[in-house]
Amino acid sequence: MIVNGQAHRTIWQHPSKEATTCIIDQRQLPHEWIVAELTSVEAHARAIREMWVRGAPLIGATAAYGMYHACLEARGNKDPEAYIEQRAQQLLATRPTAVNLAWAVDRVLTSIKAVKDLSQKSATALATANSIADEDVEICRRIGEHGLPLLKKISESKKGGPINILTHCNAGWLACVDWGTATSPIYQAHEQGLDIHVWVDETRPRNQGARITAWELAQHGIPHTVIADNVGGHLMQHGMVDLVIVGTDRTTRSGDVANKIGTYLKALAAWDNQIPFYVALPSTTIDWHIRDGIKEIPIEQRDAEEVTHIRGLNVDRQEIISVRLTPASSSAANYGFDVTPAKYVTGLITERGVCAANEEGLAQLFPEKSKIGQASDS
């Protein structure tokens, strides 16, 4: 996508350094544009754990490149196979909710399983990581293609008037390799000349909406307004939202959706006001082994400091600082995600089309995947 007029992806192999993965350090956005270089498995794990990168698809791609580095590092180890497996477990432990993480690590492990030569193993791991990144770009583009008719229909009903979309957190190209999930229909609609306006939830406590989604949309010239998280319901009550589109970190085979904390409340408000609530997702975020999202999806609990403190730009000194928001004696809880039951989801926008948020709908689009859960049930 576009940054300062130039096309960028969120992750790429350094063109001249064998053991270097380049990423955008998203912690610094929107005030600083910093490209970080990851040169070890530990660096990849840290980037995922500390949210230099974030968003389920990008987490998966980063983990895949981390596995390539595991193969490089294994060259000097007495037991290369054991070393690679240990590094795989290190990456898997970084973020428990996003299913793409385990999917990507397992895909690389499968691709190198039968390869004995370590140099060839490294080359195979890199090729697999590159494929995962390239496939994500195409998947997200196709999600946009399938979501675009939803926006066109609203535009027609409003006789070309502005389409007001509310989104939560960041499910943009910075959460993926390119295009994004929830933003892909928005970008494609904008390119076709539709009148788009996006309500951007700030998304406390890390403010991914206010910091990242707003920055993305500004780079593309898409009209948008940043709002406090609790404003969404008010806007819906007053007819100022036409539809809600969000992303997801894990979706069950029955259509329950885990996404950034606060998504559930947006779904409830949309339901009460008869406003369509769509979830845009690549099939890699579907967990075909589970049905009950509330009981079975692990919910990450992050450092309380993300709640008690906030980072921002000190305009006078032109430097990024952290300030405390809460009394020093007050404790804080920081649940990273919540689960929206399928009954509140109007539809799922995938790379194969839009379907109902239930087992039958997903099975129609992905019949070969639906058998996974059937096998595990037997």
PDB file of C-alpha atoms in Angstrom, residues 42-253:
ATOM      1  CA  GLU A  42      14.735 -14.112  19.213  1.00  0.00           C
ATOM      2  CA  ALA A  43      14.321 -10.816  17.345  1.00  0.00           C
ATOM      3  CA  HIS A  44      11.320 -12.218  15.452  1.00  0.00           C
ATOM      4  CA  ALA A  45       9.800 -13.530  18.679  1.00  0.00           C
ATOM      5  CA  ARG A  46      10.334 -10.203  20.391  1.00  0.00           C
ATOM      6  CA  ALA A  47       8.801  -8.289  17.472  1.00  0.00           C
ATOM      7  CA  ILE A  48       5.657 -10.440  17.751  1.00  0.00           C
ATOM      8  CA  ARG A  49       5.494 -10.459  21.546  1.00  0.00           C
ATOM      9  CA  GLU A  50       6.106  -6.716  21.972  1.00  0.00           C
ATOM     10  CA  MET A  51       3.889  -5.778  19.003  1.00  0.00           C
ATOM     11  CA  TRP A  52       6.459  -4.278  16.688  1.00  0.00           C
ATOM     12  CA  VAL A  53       4.237  -6.257  14.309  1.00  0.00           C
ATOM     13  CA  ARG A  54       0.596  -7.077  15.021  1.00  0.00           C
ATOM     14  CA  GLY A  55      -2.475  -8.428  13.297  1.00  0.00           C
ATOM     15  CA  ALA A  56      -3.057 -12.141  12.805  1.00  0.00           C
ATOM     16  CA  PRO A  57      -1.864 -12.449   9.168  1.00  0.00           C
ATOM     17  CA  LEU A  58       1.288 -10.393   9.764  1.00  0.00           C
ATOM     18  CA  ILE A  59       2.060 -12.300  12.962  1.00  0.00           C
ATOM     19  CA  GLY A  60       1.904 -15.497  10.922  1.00  0.00           C
ATOM     20  CA  ALA A  61       4.200 -14.150   8.204  1.00  0.00           C
ATOM     21  CA  THR A  62       6.686 -12.884  10.800  1.00  0.00           C
ATOM     22  CA  ALA A  63       6.724 -16.266  12.512  1.00  0.00           C
ATOM     23  CA  ALA A  64       7.369 -17.930   9.141  1.00  0.00           C
ATOM     24  CA  TYR A  65      10.426 -15.760   8.548  1.00  0.00           C
ATOM     25  CA  GLY A  66      11.456 -16.508  12.134  1.00  0.00           C
ATOM     26  CA  MET A  67      11.440 -20.208  11.258  1.00  0.00           C
ATOM     27  CA  TYR A  68      13.740 -19.462   8.309  1.00  0.00           C
ATOM     28  CA  HIS A  69      16.141 -17.870  10.779  1.00  0.00           C
ATOM     29  CA  ALA A  70      15.805 -20.939  13.005  1.00  0.00           C
ATOM     30  CA  CYS A  71      17.107 -23.032  10.112  1.00  0.00           C
ATOM     31  CA  LEU A  72      19.997 -20.625   9.569  1.00  0.00           C
ATOM     32  CA  GLU A  73      20.929 -20.726  13.252  1.00  0.00           C
ATOM     33  CA  ALA A  74      20.673 -24.530  13.357  1.00  0.00           C
ATOM     34  CA  ARG A  75      23.701 -24.820  11.072  1.00  0.00           C
ATOM     35  CA  GLY A  76      26.025 -24.412  14.047  1.00  0.00           C
ATOM     36  CA  ASN A  77      24.060 -26.618  16.443  1.00  0.00           C
ATOM     37  CA  LYS A  78      24.929 -30.209  17.403  1.00  0.00           C
ATOM     38  CA  ASP A  79      21.296 -31.302  17.065  1.00  0.00           C
ATOM     39  CA  PRO A  80      19.779 -29.125  14.299  1.00  0.00           C
ATOM     40  CA  GLU A  81      16.362 -30.799  14.314  1.00  0.00           C
ATOM     41  CA  ALA A  82      15.940 -30.348  18.063  1.00  0.00           C
ATOM     42  CA  TYR A  83      17.117 -26.738  17.803  1.00  0.00           C
ATOM     43  CA  ILE A  84      14.571 -25.914  15.091  1.00  0.00           C
ATOM     44  CA  GLU A  85      11.781 -27.493  17.155  1.00  0.00           C
ATOM     45  CA  GLN A  86      12.825 -25.479  20.235  1.00  0.00           C
ATOM     46  CA  ARG A  87      12.770 -22.240  18.247  1.00  0.00           C
ATOM     47  CA  ALA A  88       9.343 -23.184  16.875  1.00  0.00           C
ATOM     48  CA  GLN A  89       8.049 -23.498  20.435  1.00  0.00           C
ATOM     49  CA  GLN A  90       9.615 -20.135  21.288  1.00  0.00           C
ATOM     50  CA  LEU A  91       7.692 -18.462  18.479  1.00  0.00           C
ATOM     51  CA  LEU A  92       4.460 -20.277  19.349  1.00  0.00           C
ATOM     52  CA  ALA A  93       4.602 -18.936  22.912  1.00  0.00           C
ATOM     53  CA  THR A  94       4.595 -15.266  21.882  1.00  0.00           C
ATOM     54  CA  ARG A  95       0.865 -14.622  21.205  1.00  0.00           C
ATOM     55  CA  PRO A  96      -1.761 -17.261  22.105  1.00  0.00           C
ATOM     56  CA  THR A  97      -4.910 -15.894  20.458  1.00  0.00           C
ATOM     57  CA  ALA A  98      -3.964 -15.456  16.781  1.00  0.00           C
ATOM     58  CA  VAL A  99      -4.329 -18.835  15.075  1.00  0.00           C
ATOM     59  CA  ASN A 100      -2.203 -17.733  12.092  1.00  0.00           C
ATOM     60  CA  LEU A 101       0.871 -17.990  14.284  1.00  0.00           C
ATOM     61  CA  ALA A 102       0.598 -21.741  14.793  1.00  0.00           C
ATOM     62  CA  TRP A 103      -0.577 -22.241  11.215  1.00  0.00           C
ATOM     63  CA  ALA A 104       2.494 -20.520   9.764  1.00  0.00           C
ATOM     64  CA  VAL A 105       4.989 -22.257  12.055  1.00  0.00           C
ATOM     65  CA  ASP A 106       3.448 -25.635  11.274  1.00  0.00           C
ATOM     66  CA  ARG A 107       3.481 -24.928   7.546  1.00  0.00           C
ATOM     67  CA  VAL A 108       7.220 -24.187   7.586  1.00  0.00           C
ATOM     68  CA  LEU A 109       7.936 -27.236   9.749  1.00  0.00           C
ATOM     69  CA  THR A 110       5.987 -29.418   7.315  1.00  0.00           C
ATOM     70  CA  SER A 111       7.815 -27.977   4.311  1.00  0.00           C
ATOM     71  CA  ILE A 112      11.279 -28.746   5.746  1.00  0.00           C
ATOM     72  CA  LYS A 113      10.478 -32.063   7.409  1.00  0.00           C
ATOM     73  CA  ALA A 114      11.836 -34.291   4.645  1.00  0.00           C
ATOM     74  CA  VAL A 115      14.811 -32.031   3.807  1.00  0.00           C
ATOM     75  CA  LYS A 116      18.041 -33.222   5.443  1.00  0.00           C
ATOM     76  CA  ASP A 117      20.651 -30.812   4.085  1.00  0.00           C
ATOM     77  CA  LEU A 118      20.658 -27.712   6.291  1.00  0.00           C
ATOM     78  CA  SER A 119      21.388 -25.297   3.459  1.00  0.00           C
ATOM     79  CA  GLN A 120      18.501 -26.713   1.467  1.00  0.00           C
ATOM     80  CA  LYS A 121      16.346 -26.702   4.586  1.00  0.00           C
ATOM     81  CA  SER A 122      17.011 -22.972   4.997  1.00  0.00           C
ATOM     82  CA  ALA A 123      16.207 -22.316   1.344  1.00  0.00           C
ATOM     83  CA  THR A 124      12.962 -24.279   1.635  1.00  0.00           C
ATOM     84  CA  ALA A 125      11.963 -22.403   4.797  1.00  0.00           C
ATOM     85  CA  LEU A 126      12.617 -19.042   3.103  1.00  0.00           C
ATOM     86  CA  ALA A 127      10.627 -20.055   0.037  1.00  0.00           C
ATOM     87  CA  THR A 128       7.736 -21.098   2.279  1.00  0.00           C
ATOM     88  CA  ALA A 129       7.853 -17.814   4.220  1.00  0.00           C
ATOM     89  CA  ASN A 130       7.874 -15.852   0.959  1.00  0.00           C
ATOM     90  CA  SER A 131       4.900 -17.895  -0.273  1.00  0.00           C
ATOM     91  CA  ILE A 132       2.962 -17.199   2.923  1.00  0.00           C
ATOM     92  CA  ALA A 133       3.572 -13.458   2.477  1.00  0.00           C
ATOM     93  CA  ASP A 134       2.667 -13.457  -1.221  1.00  0.00           C
ATOM     94  CA  GLU A 135      -0.457 -15.544  -0.636  1.00  0.00           C
ATOM     95  CA  ASP A 136      -1.622 -13.169   2.085  1.00  0.00           C
ATOM     96  CA  VAL A 137      -1.464 -10.255  -0.348  1.00  0.00           C
ATOM     97  CA  GLU A 138      -3.644 -12.106  -2.851  1.00  0.00           C
ATOM     98  CA  ILE A 139      -6.048 -13.351  -0.187  1.00  0.00           C
ATOM     99  CA  CYS A 140      -6.577  -9.840   1.163  1.00  0.00           C
ATOM    100  CA  ARG A 141      -7.074  -8.454  -2.336  1.00  0.00           C
ATOM    101  CA  ARG A 142      -9.772 -11.052  -2.946  1.00  0.00           C
ATOM    102  CA  ILE A 143     -11.427 -10.274   0.398  1.00  0.00           C
ATOM    103  CA  GLY A 144     -11.743  -6.722  -0.885  1.00  0.00           C
ATOM    104  CA  GLU A 145     -13.263  -7.912  -4.143  1.00  0.00           C
ATOM    105  CA  HIS A 146     -15.938  -9.872  -2.295  1.00  0.00           C
ATOM    106  CA  GLY A 147     -16.641  -7.083   0.197  1.00  0.00           C
ATOM    107  CA  LEU A 148     -16.853  -4.355  -2.441  1.00  0.00           C
ATOM    108  CA  PRO A 149     -20.416  -5.245  -3.602  1.00  0.00           C
ATOM    109  CA  LEU A 150     -21.658  -4.687  -0.041  1.00  0.00           C
ATOM    110  CA  LEU A 151     -20.415  -1.109  -0.202  1.00  0.00           C
ATOM    111  CA  LYS A 152     -21.708  -0.584  -3.728  1.00  0.00           C
ATOM    112  CA  LYS A 153     -25.170  -1.679  -2.621  1.00  0.00           C
ATOM    113  CA  ILE A 154     -25.178   0.898   0.177  1.00  0.00           C
ATOM    114  CA  SER A 155     -23.941   3.575  -2.227  1.00  0.00           C
ATOM    115  CA  GLU A 156     -26.793   2.791  -4.604  1.00  0.00           C
ATOM    116  CA  SER A 157     -29.357   2.906  -1.798  1.00  0.00           C
ATOM    117  CA  LYS A 158     -28.024   6.331  -0.784  1.00  0.00           C
ATOM    118  CA  LYS A 159     -27.940   7.519  -4.412  1.00  0.00           C
ATOM    119  CA  GLY A 160     -24.192   7.983  -4.307  1.00  0.00           C
ATOM    120  CA  GLY A 161     -24.163   9.565  -0.872  1.00  0.00           C
ATOM    121  CA  PRO A 162     -21.325   8.883   1.581  1.00  0.00           C
ATOM    122  CA  ILE A 163     -20.950   5.365   2.950  1.00  0.00           C
ATOM    123  CA  ASN A 164     -20.256   5.597   6.670  1.00  0.00           C
ATOM    124  CA  ILE A 165     -18.245   2.619   7.887  1.00  0.00           C
ATOM    125  CA  LEU A 166     -17.242   1.998  11.486  1.00  0.00           C
ATOM    126  CA  THR A 167     -14.186  -0.138  12.183  1.00  0.00           C
ATOM    127  CA  HIS A 168     -12.448  -1.238  15.372  1.00  0.00           C
ATOM    128  CA  CYS A 169      -8.735  -1.712  16.019  1.00  0.00           C
ATOM    129  CA  ASN A 170      -6.564  -2.051  12.912  1.00  0.00           C
ATOM    130  CA  ALA A 171      -7.411  -4.678  10.312  1.00  0.00           C
ATOM    131  CA  GLY A 172      -5.600  -2.741   7.619  1.00  0.00           C
ATOM    132  CA  TRP A 173      -2.534  -3.475   5.541  1.00  0.00           C
ATOM    133  CA  LEU A 174      -0.389  -2.973   8.648  1.00  0.00           C
ATOM    134  CA  ALA A 175      -2.130  -5.987  10.199  1.00  0.00           C
ATOM    135  CA  CYS A 176      -1.404  -8.053   7.096  1.00  0.00           C
ATOM    136  CA  VAL A 177       1.264  -8.021   4.400  1.00  0.00           C
ATOM    137  CA  ASP A 178      -0.759  -5.736   2.126  1.00  0.00           C
ATOM    138  CA  TRP A 179      -4.358  -4.508   1.505  1.00  0.00           C
ATOM    139  CA  GLY A 180      -5.642  -5.575   4.944  1.00  0.00           C
ATOM    140  CA  THR A 181      -8.846  -7.460   5.676  1.00  0.00           C
ATOM    141  CA  ALA A 182     -11.504  -5.011   6.902  1.00  0.00           C
ATOM    142  CA  THR A 183      -9.860  -2.182   4.941  1.00  0.00           C
ATOM    143  CA  SER A 184      -9.483  -4.046   1.652  1.00  0.00           C
ATOM    144  CA  PRO A 185     -13.105  -3.386   0.548  1.00  0.00           C
ATOM    145  CA  ILE A 186     -12.680   0.216   1.697  1.00  0.00           C
ATOM    146  CA  TYR A 187      -9.524   0.770  -0.362  1.00  0.00           C
ATOM    147  CA  GLN A 188     -11.046  -0.872  -3.429  1.00  0.00           C
ATOM    148  CA  ALA A 189     -14.245   1.161  -3.088  1.00  0.00           C
ATOM    149  CA  HIS A 190     -12.181   4.341  -2.800  1.00  0.00           C
ATOM    150  CA  GLU A 191     -10.229   3.414  -5.930  1.00  0.00           C
ATOM    151  CA  GLN A 192     -13.516   3.000  -7.821  1.00  0.00           C
ATOM    152  CA  GLY A 193     -14.663   6.451  -6.804  1.00  0.00           C
ATOM    153  CA  LEU A 194     -17.247   5.587  -4.137  1.00  0.00           C
ATOM    154  CA  ASP A 195     -17.809   8.235  -1.478  1.00  0.00           C
ATOM    155  CA  ILE A 196     -16.305   6.641   1.646  1.00  0.00           C
ATOM    156  CA  HIS A 197     -16.087   7.902   5.208  1.00  0.00           C
ATOM    157  CA  VAL A 198     -14.681   5.796   8.043  1.00  0.00           C
ATOM    158  CA  TRP A 199     -15.395   6.160  11.741  1.00  0.00           C
ATOM    159  CA  VAL A 200     -12.171   4.999  13.411  1.00  0.00           C
ATOM    160  CA  ASP A 201     -12.436   3.662  16.972  1.00  0.00           C
ATOM    161  CA  GLU A 202      -9.406   4.740  18.963  1.00  0.00           C
ATOM    162  CA  THR A 203      -9.196   1.158  20.348  1.00  0.00           C
ATOM    163  CA  ARG A 204      -7.829   1.438  23.827  1.00  0.00           C
ATOM    164  CA  PRO A 205      -5.545   0.504  25.414  1.00  0.00           C
ATOM    165  CA  ARG A 206      -2.951   0.439  22.587  1.00  0.00           C
ATOM    166  CA  ASN A 207      -4.886   2.834  20.342  1.00  0.00           C
ATOM    167  CA  GLN A 208      -4.336   0.889  17.138  1.00  0.00           C
ATOM    168  CA  GLY A 209      -7.253   2.697  15.527  1.00  0.00           C
ATOM    169  CA  ALA A 210      -6.213   6.212  16.472  1.00  0.00           C
ATOM    170  CA  ARG A 211      -2.536   5.592  15.741  1.00  0.00           C
ATOM    171  CA  ILE A 212      -2.473   3.112  12.868  1.00  0.00           C
ATOM    172  CA  THR A 213      -5.808   2.884  11.045  1.00  0.00           C
ATOM    173  CA  ALA A 214      -6.127   6.670  10.934  1.00  0.00           C
ATOM    174  CA  TRP A 215      -2.561   6.952   9.641  1.00  0.00           C
ATOM    175  CA  GLU A 216      -3.207   4.350   6.926  1.00  0.00           C
ATOM    176  CA  LEU A 217      -6.393   6.048   5.754  1.00  0.00           C
ATOM    177  CA  ALA A 218      -4.708   9.458   5.752  1.00  0.00           C
ATOM    178  CA  GLN A 219      -1.914   8.099   3.555  1.00  0.00           C
ATOM    179  CA  HIS A 220      -4.550   6.998   1.043  1.00  0.00           C
ATOM    180  CA  GLY A 221      -6.612  10.154   1.207  1.00  0.00           C
ATOM    181  CA  ILE A 222      -9.703   8.422   2.571  1.00  0.00           C
ATOM    182  CA  PRO A 223     -11.975  10.675   4.687  1.00  0.00           C
ATOM    183  CA  HIS A 224     -12.138   9.450   8.269  1.00  0.00           C
ATOM    184  CA  THR A 225     -12.870  10.601  11.798  1.00  0.00           C
ATOM    185  CA  VAL A 226     -11.238   9.223  14.943  1.00  0.00           C
ATOM    186  CA  ILE A 227     -13.696   8.635  17.784  1.00  0.00           C
ATOM    187  CA  ALA A 228     -13.478   7.483  21.380  1.00  0.00           C
ATOM    188  CA  ASP A 229     -14.358   3.804  21.729  1.00  0.00           C
ATOM    189  CA  ASN A 230     -17.653   4.532  23.486  1.00  0.00           C
ATOM    190  CA  VAL A 231     -19.021   6.806  20.742  1.00  0.00           C
ATOM    191  CA  GLY A 232     -19.973   4.035  18.306  1.00  0.00           C
ATOM    192  CA  GLY A 233     -23.307   3.188  19.881  1.00  0.00           C
ATOM    193  CA  HIS A 234     -24.379   6.839  19.848  1.00  0.00           C
ATOM    194  CA  LEU A 235     -23.527   7.153  16.161  1.00  0.00           C
ATOM    195  CA  MET A 236     -25.517   4.033  15.351  1.00  0.00           C
ATOM    196  CA  GLN A 237     -28.558   5.263  17.261  1.00  0.00           C
ATOM    197  CA  HIS A 238     -28.551   8.449  15.181  1.00  0.00           C
ATOM    198  CA  GLY A 239     -28.221   6.767  11.781  1.00  0.00           C
ATOM    199  CA  MET A 240     -24.622   7.842  11.252  1.00  0.00           C
ATOM    200  CA  VAL A 241     -23.239   4.355  10.587  1.00  0.00           C
ATOM    201  CA  ASP A 242     -24.190   2.276   7.529  1.00  0.00           C
ATOM    202  CA  LEU A 243     -22.227  -0.824   8.419  1.00  0.00           C
ATOM    203  CA  VAL A 244     -19.455  -2.122  10.661  1.00  0.00           C
ATOM    204  CA  ILE A 245     -16.465  -4.055   9.307  1.00  0.00           C
ATOM    205  CA  VAL A 246     -13.853  -5.547  11.626  1.00  0.00           C
ATOM    206  CA  GLY A 247     -11.125  -8.157  11.408  1.00  0.00           C
ATOM    207  CA  THR A 248     -10.456 -11.194  13.563  1.00  0.00           C
ATOM    208  CA  ASP A 249      -7.577 -13.050  15.171  1.00  0.00           C
ATOM    209  CA  ARG A 250      -9.398 -16.356  15.418  1.00  0.00           C
ATOM    210  CA  THR A 251     -12.803 -17.531  14.225  1.00  0.00           C
ATOM    211  CA  THR A 252     -14.374 -20.837  15.196  1.00  0.00           C
ATOM    212  CA  ARG A 253     -15.890 -23.252  12.695  1.00  0.00           C
TER     213      ARG A 253
END
